[in-house]
Short mmCIF file of C-alpha atoms and ligand atoms in Angstrom, two decimals:
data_model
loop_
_atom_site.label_atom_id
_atom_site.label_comp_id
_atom_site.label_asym_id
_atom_site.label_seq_id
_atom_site.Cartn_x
_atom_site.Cartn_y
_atom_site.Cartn_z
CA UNK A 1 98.20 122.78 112.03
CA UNK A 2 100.09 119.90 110.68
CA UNK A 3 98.74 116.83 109.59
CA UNK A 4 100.68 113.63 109.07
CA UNK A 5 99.17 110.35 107.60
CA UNK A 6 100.18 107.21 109.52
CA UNK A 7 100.31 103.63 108.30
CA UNK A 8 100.10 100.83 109.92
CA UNK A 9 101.38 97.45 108.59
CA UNK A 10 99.66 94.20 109.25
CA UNK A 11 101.86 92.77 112.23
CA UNK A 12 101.10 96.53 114.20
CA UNK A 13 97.31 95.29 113.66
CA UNK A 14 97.69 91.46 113.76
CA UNK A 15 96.00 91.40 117.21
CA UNK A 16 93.87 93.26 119.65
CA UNK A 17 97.24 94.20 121.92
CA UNK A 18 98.68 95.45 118.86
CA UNK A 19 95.98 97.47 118.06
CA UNK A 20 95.83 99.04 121.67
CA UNK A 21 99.21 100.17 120.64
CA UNK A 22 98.48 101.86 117.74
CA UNK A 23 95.63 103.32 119.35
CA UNK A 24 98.03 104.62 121.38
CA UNK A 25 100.73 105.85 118.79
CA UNK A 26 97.44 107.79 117.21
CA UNK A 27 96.35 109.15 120.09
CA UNK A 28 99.97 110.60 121.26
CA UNK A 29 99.86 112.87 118.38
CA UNK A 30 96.28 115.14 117.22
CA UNK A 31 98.17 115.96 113.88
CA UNK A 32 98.12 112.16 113.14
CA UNK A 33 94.66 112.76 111.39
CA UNK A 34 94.37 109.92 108.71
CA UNK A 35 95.41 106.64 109.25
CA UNK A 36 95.72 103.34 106.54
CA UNK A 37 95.63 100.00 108.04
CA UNK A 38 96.52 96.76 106.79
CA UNK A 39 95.19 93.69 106.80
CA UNK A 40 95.74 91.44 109.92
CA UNK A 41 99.87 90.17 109.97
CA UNK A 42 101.53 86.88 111.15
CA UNK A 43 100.86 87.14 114.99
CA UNK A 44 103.99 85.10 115.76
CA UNK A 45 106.59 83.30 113.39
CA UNK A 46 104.81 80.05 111.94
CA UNK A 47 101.14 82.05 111.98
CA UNK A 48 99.02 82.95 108.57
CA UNK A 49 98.24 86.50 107.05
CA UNK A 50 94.54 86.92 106.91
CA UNK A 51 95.56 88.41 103.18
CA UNK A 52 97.23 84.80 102.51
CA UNK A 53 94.04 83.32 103.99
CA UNK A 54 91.61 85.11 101.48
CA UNK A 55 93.86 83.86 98.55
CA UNK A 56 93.04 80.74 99.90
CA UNK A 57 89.47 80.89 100.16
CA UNK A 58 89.93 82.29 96.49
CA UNK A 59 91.48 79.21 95.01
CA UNK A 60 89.39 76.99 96.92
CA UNK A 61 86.52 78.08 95.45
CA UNK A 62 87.90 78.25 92.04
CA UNK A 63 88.54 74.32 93.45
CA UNK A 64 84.83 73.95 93.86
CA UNK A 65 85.80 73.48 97.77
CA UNK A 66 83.74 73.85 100.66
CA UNK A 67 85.25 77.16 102.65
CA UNK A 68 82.66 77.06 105.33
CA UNK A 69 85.46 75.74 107.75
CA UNK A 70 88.39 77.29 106.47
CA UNK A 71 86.65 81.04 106.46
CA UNK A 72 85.75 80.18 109.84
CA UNK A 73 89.62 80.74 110.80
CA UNK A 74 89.24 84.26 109.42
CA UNK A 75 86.45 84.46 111.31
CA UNK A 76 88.10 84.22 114.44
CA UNK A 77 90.84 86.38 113.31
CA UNK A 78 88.33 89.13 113.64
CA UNK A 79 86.23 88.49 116.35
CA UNK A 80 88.78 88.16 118.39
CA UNK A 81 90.77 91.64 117.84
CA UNK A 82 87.35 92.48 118.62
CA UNK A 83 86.40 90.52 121.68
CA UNK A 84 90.30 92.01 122.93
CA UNK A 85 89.32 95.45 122.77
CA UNK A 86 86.48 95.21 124.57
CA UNK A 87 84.21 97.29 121.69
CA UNK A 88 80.75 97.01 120.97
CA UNK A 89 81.09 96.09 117.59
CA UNK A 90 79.20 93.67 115.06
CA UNK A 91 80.88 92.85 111.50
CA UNK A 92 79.16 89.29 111.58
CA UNK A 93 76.86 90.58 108.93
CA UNK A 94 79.93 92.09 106.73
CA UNK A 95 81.43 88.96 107.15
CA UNK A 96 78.43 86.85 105.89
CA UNK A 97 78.09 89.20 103.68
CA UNK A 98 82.14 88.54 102.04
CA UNK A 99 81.99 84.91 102.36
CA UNK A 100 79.08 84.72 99.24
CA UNK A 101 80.49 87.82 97.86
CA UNK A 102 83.63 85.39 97.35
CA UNK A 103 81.41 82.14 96.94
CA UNK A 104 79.76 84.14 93.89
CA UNK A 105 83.16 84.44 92.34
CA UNK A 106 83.60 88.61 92.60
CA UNK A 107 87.69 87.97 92.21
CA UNK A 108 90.86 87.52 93.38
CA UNK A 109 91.68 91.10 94.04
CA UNK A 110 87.90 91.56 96.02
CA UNK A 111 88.74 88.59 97.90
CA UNK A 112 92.53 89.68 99.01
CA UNK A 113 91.23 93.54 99.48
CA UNK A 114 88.74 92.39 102.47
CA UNK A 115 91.63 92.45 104.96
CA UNK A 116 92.21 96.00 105.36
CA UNK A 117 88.50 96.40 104.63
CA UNK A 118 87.11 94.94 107.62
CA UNK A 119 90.55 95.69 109.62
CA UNK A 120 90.01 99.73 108.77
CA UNK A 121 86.03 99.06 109.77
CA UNK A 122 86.86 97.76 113.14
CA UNK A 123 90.22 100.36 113.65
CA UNK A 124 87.64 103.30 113.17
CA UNK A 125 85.30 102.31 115.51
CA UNK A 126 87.73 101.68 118.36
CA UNK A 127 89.86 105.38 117.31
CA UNK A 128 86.53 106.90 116.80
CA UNK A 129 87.51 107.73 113.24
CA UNK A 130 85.40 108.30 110.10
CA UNK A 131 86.09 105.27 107.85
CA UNK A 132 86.55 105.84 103.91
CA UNK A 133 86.36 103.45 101.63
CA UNK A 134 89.60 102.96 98.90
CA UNK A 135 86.61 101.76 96.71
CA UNK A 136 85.59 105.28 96.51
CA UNK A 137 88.81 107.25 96.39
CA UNK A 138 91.82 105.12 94.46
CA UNK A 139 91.16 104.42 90.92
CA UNK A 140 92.89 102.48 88.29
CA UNK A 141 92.73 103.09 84.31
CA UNK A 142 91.30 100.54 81.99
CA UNK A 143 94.65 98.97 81.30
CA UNK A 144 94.79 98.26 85.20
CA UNK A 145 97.29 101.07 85.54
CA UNK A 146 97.10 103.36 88.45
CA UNK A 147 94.98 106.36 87.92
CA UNK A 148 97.02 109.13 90.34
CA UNK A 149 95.35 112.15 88.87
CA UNK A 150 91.82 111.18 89.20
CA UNK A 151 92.83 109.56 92.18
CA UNK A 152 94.65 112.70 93.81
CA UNK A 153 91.39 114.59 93.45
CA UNK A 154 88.93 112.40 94.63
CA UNK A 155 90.95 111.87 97.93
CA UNK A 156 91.42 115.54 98.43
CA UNK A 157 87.64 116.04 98.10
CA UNK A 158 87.38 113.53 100.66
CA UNK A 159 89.75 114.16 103.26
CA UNK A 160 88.38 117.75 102.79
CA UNK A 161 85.24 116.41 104.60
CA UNK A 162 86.69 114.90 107.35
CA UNK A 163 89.24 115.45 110.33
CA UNK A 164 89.89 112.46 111.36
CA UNK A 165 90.01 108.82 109.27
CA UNK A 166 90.73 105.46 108.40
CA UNK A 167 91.20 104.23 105.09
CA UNK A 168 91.72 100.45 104.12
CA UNK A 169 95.06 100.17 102.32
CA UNK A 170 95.88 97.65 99.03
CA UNK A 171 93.00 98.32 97.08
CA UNK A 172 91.16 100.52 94.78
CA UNK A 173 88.38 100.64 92.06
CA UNK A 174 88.57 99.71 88.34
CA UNK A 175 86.67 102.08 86.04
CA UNK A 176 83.51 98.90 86.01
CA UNK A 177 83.60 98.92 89.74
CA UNK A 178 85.38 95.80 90.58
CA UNK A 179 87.99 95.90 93.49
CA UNK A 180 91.32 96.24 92.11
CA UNK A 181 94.78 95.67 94.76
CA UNK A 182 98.40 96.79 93.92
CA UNK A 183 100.74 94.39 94.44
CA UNK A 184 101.81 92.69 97.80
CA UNK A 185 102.90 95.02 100.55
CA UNK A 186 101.03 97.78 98.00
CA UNK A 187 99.47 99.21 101.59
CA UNK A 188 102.53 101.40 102.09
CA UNK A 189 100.90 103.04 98.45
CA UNK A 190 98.53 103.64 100.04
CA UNK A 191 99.39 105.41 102.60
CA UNK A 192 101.79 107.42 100.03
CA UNK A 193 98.78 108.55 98.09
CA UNK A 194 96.96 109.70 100.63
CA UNK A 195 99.58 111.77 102.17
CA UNK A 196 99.86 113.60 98.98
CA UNK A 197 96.39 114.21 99.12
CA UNK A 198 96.10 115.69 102.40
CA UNK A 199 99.61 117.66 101.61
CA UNK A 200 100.76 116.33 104.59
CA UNK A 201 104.04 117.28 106.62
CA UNK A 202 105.01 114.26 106.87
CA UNK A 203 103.81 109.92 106.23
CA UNK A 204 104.60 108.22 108.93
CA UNK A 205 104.86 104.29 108.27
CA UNK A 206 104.75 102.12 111.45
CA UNK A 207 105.70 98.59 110.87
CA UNK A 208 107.95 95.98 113.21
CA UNK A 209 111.21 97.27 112.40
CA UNK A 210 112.79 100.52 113.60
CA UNK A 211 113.75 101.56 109.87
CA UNK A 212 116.26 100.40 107.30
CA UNK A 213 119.60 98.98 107.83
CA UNK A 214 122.94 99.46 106.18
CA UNK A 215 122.76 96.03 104.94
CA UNK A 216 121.05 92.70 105.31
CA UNK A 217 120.89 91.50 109.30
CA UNK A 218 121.10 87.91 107.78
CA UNK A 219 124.36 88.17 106.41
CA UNK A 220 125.83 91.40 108.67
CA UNK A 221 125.64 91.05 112.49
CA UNK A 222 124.03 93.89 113.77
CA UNK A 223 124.37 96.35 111.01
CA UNK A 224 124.15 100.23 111.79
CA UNK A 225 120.25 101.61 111.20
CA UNK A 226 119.91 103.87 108.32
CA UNK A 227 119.06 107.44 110.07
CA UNK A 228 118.53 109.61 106.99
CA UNK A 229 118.39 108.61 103.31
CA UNK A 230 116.97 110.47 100.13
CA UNK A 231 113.88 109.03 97.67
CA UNK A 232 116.89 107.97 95.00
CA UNK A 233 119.21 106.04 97.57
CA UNK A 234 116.10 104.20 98.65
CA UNK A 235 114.92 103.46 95.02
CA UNK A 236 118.21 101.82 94.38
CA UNK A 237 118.46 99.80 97.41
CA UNK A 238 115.00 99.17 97.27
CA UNK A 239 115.09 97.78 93.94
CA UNK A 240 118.26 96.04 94.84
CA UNK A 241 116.85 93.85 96.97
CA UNK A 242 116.37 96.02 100.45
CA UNK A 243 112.41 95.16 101.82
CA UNK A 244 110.33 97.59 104.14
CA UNK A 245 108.74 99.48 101.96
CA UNK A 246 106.60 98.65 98.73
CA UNK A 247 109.47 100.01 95.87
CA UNK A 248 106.70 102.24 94.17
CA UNK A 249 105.67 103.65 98.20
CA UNK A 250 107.61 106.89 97.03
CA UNK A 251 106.26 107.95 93.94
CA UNK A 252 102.98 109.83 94.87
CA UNK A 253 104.97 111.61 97.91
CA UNK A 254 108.13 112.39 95.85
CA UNK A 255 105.33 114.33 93.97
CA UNK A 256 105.16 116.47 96.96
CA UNK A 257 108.33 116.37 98.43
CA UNK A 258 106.47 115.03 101.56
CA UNK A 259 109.45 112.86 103.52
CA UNK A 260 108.65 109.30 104.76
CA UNK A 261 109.01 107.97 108.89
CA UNK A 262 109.48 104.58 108.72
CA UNK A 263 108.79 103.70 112.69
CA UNK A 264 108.25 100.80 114.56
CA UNK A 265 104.79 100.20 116.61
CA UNK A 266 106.53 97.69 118.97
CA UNK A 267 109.74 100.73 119.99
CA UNK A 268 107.92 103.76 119.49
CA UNK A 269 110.69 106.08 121.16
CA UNK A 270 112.88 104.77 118.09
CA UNK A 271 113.37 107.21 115.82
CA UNK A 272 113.41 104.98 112.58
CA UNK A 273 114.75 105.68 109.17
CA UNK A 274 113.39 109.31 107.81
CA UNK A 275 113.39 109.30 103.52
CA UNK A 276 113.34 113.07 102.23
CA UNK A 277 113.53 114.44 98.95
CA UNK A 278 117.28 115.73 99.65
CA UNK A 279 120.08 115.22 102.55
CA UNK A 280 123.41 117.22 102.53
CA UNK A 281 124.53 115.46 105.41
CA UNK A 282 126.01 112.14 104.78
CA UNK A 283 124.12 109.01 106.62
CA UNK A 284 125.98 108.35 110.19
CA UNK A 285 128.97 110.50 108.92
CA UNK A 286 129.61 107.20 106.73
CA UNK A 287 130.31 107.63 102.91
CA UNK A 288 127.87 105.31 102.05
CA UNK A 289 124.17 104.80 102.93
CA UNK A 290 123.70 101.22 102.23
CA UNK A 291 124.43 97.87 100.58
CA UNK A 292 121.55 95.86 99.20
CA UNK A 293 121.54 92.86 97.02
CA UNK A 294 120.31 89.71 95.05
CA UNK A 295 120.98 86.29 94.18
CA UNK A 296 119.53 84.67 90.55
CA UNK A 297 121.31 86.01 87.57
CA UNK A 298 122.89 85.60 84.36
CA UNK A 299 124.78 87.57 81.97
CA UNK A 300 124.09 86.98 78.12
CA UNK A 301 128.05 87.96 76.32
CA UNK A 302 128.15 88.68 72.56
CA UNK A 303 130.89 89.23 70.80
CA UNK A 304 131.49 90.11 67.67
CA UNK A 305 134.26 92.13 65.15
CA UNK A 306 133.44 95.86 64.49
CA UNK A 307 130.04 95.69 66.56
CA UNK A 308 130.48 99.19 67.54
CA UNK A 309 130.02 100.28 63.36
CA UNK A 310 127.22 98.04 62.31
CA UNK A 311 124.14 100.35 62.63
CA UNK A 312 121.46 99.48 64.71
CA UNK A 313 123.37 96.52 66.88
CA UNK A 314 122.22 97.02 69.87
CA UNK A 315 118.58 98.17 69.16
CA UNK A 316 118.24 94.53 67.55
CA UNK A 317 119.41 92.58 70.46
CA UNK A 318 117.30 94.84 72.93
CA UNK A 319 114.01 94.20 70.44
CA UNK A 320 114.73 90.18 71.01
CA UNK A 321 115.02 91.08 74.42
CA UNK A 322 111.36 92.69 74.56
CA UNK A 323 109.99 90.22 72.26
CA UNK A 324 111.23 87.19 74.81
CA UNK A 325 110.41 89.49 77.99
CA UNK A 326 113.92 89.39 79.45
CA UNK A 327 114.73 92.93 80.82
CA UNK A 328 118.17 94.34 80.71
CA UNK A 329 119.02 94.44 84.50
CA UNK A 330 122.34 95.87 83.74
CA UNK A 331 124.82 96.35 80.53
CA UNK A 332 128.56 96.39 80.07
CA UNK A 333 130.18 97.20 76.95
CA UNK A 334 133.48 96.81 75.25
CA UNK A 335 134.54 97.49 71.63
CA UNK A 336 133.98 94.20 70.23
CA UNK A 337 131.45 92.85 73.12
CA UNK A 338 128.56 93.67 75.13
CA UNK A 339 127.02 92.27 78.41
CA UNK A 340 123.44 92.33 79.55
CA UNK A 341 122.49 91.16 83.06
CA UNK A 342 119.38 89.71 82.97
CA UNK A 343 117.08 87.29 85.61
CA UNK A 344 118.23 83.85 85.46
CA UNK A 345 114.43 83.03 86.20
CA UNK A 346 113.22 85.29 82.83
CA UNK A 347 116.63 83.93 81.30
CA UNK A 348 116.43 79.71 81.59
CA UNK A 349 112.63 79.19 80.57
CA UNK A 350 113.38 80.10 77.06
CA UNK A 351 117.23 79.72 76.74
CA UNK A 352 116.63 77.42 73.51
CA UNK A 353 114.65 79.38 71.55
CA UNK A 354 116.23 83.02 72.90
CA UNK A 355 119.62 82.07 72.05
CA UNK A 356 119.44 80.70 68.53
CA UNK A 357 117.55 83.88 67.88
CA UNK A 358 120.07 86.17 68.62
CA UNK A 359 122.71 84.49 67.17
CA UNK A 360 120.45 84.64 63.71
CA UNK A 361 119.75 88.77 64.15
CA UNK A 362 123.12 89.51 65.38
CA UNK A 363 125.28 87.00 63.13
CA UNK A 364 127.30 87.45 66.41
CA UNK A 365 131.12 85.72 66.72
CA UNK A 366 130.24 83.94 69.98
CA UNK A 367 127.60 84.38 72.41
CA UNK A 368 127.85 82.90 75.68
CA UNK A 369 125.87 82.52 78.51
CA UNK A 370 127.12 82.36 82.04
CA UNK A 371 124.78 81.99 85.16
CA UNK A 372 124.31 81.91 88.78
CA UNK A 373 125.46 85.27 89.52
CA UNK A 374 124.72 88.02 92.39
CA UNK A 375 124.40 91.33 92.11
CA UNK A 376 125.30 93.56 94.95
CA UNK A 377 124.43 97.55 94.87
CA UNK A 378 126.67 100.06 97.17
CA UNK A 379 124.47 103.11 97.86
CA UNK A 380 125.68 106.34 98.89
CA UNK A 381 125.29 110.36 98.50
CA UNK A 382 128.58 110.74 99.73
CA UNK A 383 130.17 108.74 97.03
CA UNK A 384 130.59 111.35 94.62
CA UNK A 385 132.74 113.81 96.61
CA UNK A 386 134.96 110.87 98.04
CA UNK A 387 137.86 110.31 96.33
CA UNK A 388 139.05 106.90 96.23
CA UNK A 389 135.31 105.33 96.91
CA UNK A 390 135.63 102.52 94.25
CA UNK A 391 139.05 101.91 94.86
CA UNK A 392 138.21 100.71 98.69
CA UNK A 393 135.61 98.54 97.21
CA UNK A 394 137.44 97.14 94.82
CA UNK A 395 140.27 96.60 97.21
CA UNK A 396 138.02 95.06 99.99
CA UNK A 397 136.68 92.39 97.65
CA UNK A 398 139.28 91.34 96.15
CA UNK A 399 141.13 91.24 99.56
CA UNK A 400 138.44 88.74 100.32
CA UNK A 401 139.26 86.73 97.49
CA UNK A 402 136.10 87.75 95.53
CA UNK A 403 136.39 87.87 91.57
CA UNK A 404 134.64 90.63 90.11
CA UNK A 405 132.19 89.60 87.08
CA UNK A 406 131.30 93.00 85.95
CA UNK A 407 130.75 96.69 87.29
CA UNK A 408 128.41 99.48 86.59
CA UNK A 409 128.22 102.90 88.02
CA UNK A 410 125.86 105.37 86.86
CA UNK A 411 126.56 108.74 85.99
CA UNK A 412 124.76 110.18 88.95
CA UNK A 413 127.43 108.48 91.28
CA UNK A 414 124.78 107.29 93.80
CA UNK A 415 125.58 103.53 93.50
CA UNK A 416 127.85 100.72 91.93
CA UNK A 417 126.64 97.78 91.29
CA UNK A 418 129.16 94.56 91.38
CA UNK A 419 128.03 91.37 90.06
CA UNK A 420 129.77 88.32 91.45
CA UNK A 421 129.56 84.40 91.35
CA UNK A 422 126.36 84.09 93.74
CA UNK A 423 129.29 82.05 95.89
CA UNK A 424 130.63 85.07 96.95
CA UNK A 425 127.94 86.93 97.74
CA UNK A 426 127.72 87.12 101.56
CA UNK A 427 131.43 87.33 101.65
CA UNK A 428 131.40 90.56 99.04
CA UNK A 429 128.94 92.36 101.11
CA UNK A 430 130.60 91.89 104.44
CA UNK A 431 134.03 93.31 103.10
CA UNK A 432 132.50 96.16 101.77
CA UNK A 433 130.32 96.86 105.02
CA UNK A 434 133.80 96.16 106.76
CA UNK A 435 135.72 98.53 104.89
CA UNK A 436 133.26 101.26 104.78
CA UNK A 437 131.09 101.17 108.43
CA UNK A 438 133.18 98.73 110.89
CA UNK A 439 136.37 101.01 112.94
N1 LIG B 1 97.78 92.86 103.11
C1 LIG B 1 98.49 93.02 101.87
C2 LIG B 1 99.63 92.03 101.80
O1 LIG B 1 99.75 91.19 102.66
C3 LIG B 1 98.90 94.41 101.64
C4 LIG B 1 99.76 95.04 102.72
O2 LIG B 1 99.83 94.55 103.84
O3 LIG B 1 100.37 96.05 102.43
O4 LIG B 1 100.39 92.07 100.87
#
């Protein structure tokens, strides 16, 4: 029988109707066997994430302030999901119990982790599922590192023993037992690691949107869902800026080859955006897959006579780099000059020290620093059979009166990335979505 490993995110559980739902989604479907749950979402637009809430109650204490009032919000958060499903269920005492667990100062990451804890507790009892505790089955190394080996085999053991489960997403255990989480939105890791575990056919991750888009609905009206798109498109545009999934979601199911359903709990019939390890078809016929992008950086030029000769150039500037934290984003070279794109953020905070500094190890000609820059990524499989790809582009842009800053394509053809004045930005992507998607 198949077996595929649904995930909920926090607005399909932020209430008792939305639970119903999912209960429903499950339910449809016997080879849905294991299910991760998030923590409670925003219910409606100005509403707060029960996550968001625990971080609260975290720095209050750390404060020295009173949370009996403020916890009494998350309180209610619970009881009432509850209360709305009509399930003879008590978590009062685990919710004592988490208010001094937090009050004795057992950490950030135990006080952000409770969410999906006590929203997995309650999801189990109303599914009838067995509930399994992250705590028991995701570990992290020493140097806070995710553990996937260790962790691979201690899930298998334990999805071994049962048919049917819920596990609390976010969170796992350091090797001294203290509650560890990944980073924000790490739930969809979750979810990743256990369908690895349980070799699934497929992960199936439910969340308010039916998928990903071509490009950004802020800036495109409307744009065209993304039906079908590999692990390496959506690691670009996912690191370019595109959010639905966590960016490190695909690892543990690349491993695999298990392919990803992102789906939404509020259209189920929609058949969302499915990842998988390899397409030969193109995405909608279209010749590229998507357009992602980000505002906020700067690009460091040194020039200098002869660079190209003087041994070890480059490895000295990228050492500065690492010693000042700035990471290379993206790099253009000529003969006498080189480019790095790097954060403005990373970039401004130590601009007076940085620069001097490379000016001493490089003895450079001139180094100059220009900044509020965007960078916009065009993603596409079909790119590197289509002749003439980055000569639309190009063509569109500057047709819209956009000035280029720099370009880089990688060798594997799947994306270009243009930078442009962050000005430009909105206009860049919509000639580019015009050219390539609009008739
Ligand atoms: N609840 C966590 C967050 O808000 C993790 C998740 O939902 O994936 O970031």
């Amino acid at each position: 029988m198949q077996i595929k490993v649904v995930k909920f995110g926090g607005t399909s559980l932020a209430d008792a109707e939305h639970f119903k739902r999912v209960a429903e989604i499950v339910k449809a479907d016997p080879t849905r066997r294991y299910v991760v749950a998030s923590a409670p979402g925003k219910r409606t637009g100005n509403d707060v994430k029960v996550t968001d809430m625990l971080y609260n109650c975290y720095n209050m204490i750390r404060n020295r302030e009173d949370i009996t009032e403020y916890y009494k919000n998350i309180v209610q958060r619970y009881t009432d999901i509850i209360k709305g499903l009509g399930i003879d269920f008590d978590i009062t005492g685990e919710l004592e119990y988490i208010k001094h667990a937090m009050m004795a100062r057992s950490g950030r990451d135990y006080a952000a982790s409770r969410g999906e804890y006590l929203n997995s507790l309650i999801l189990a009892k109303y599914l009838g599922f067995d509930f399994i505790d992250a705590e028991n089955v995701i570990f992290f190394k020493e140097n806070s590192e995710f553990d996937e080996e260790r962790t691979n085999i201690a899930m298998q053991e334990e999805l071994s023993k049962h048919k049917n489960a819920v596990i609390p997403g976010f969170y796992g255990c350091m090797p001294n037992g203290t509650i560890k989480t990944f980073s924000r939105g790490g739930s969809d890791i979750t979810g990743s690691i256990v369908a690895r575990a349980a070799n699934a056919d497929l992960y199936e991750n439910w969340t308010d949107v039916s998928g990903f888009l071509m490009a950004d609905p802020r800036i495109i009206e409307n744009p065209l869902p993304i039906s079908t798109i590999t692990y390496r498109e959506l690691r670009e545009l996912s690191y370019n800026g595109a959010t639905v999934l966590h960016e490190d979601a695909i690892f543990p199911v690349q491993k695999e080859g298990i392919p990803i359903n992102i789906r939404n709990t509020n259209h189920p019939k929609d058949k969302g955006t499915l990842i998988v390890p390899f397409a030969s078809e193109r995405n909608n016929h279209h010749i590229i897959t998507g357009i992602a992008g980000k505002k906020g950086f700067s690009v460091i030029n040194i020039e200098k006579n002869h660079m190209g000769s003087e041994f070890g150039f480059a490895a000295r500037i990228f050492r500065c780099l690492d010693f000042y934290d700035i990471h290379t984003e993206h790099l253009a070279s000529g003969i006498d000059s080189m480019s790095h794109i790097v954060s403005s953020e990373k970039l401004n905070s130590k601009l007076d020290e940085f620069i001097p500094e490379l000016h001493k190890i490089t003895e450079a000609d001139n180094i100059s620093v220009d900044t509020g820059l965007a960078l916009v990524a065009v993603v596409g499989r079909g790119m590197k059979e289509s002749k003439g790809t980055a000569a639309r582009i190009f063509s569109a842009i500057s047709n819209a009166g956009v000035n280029v800053r720099m370009i880089d394509q990688g060798a594997s053809e799947l994306n270009i990335v243009i930078a442009v004045y962050e000005s430009d930005y909105e206009k860049t992507i919509e000639a580019i979505y015009n050219e390539f998607v609009k008739d």
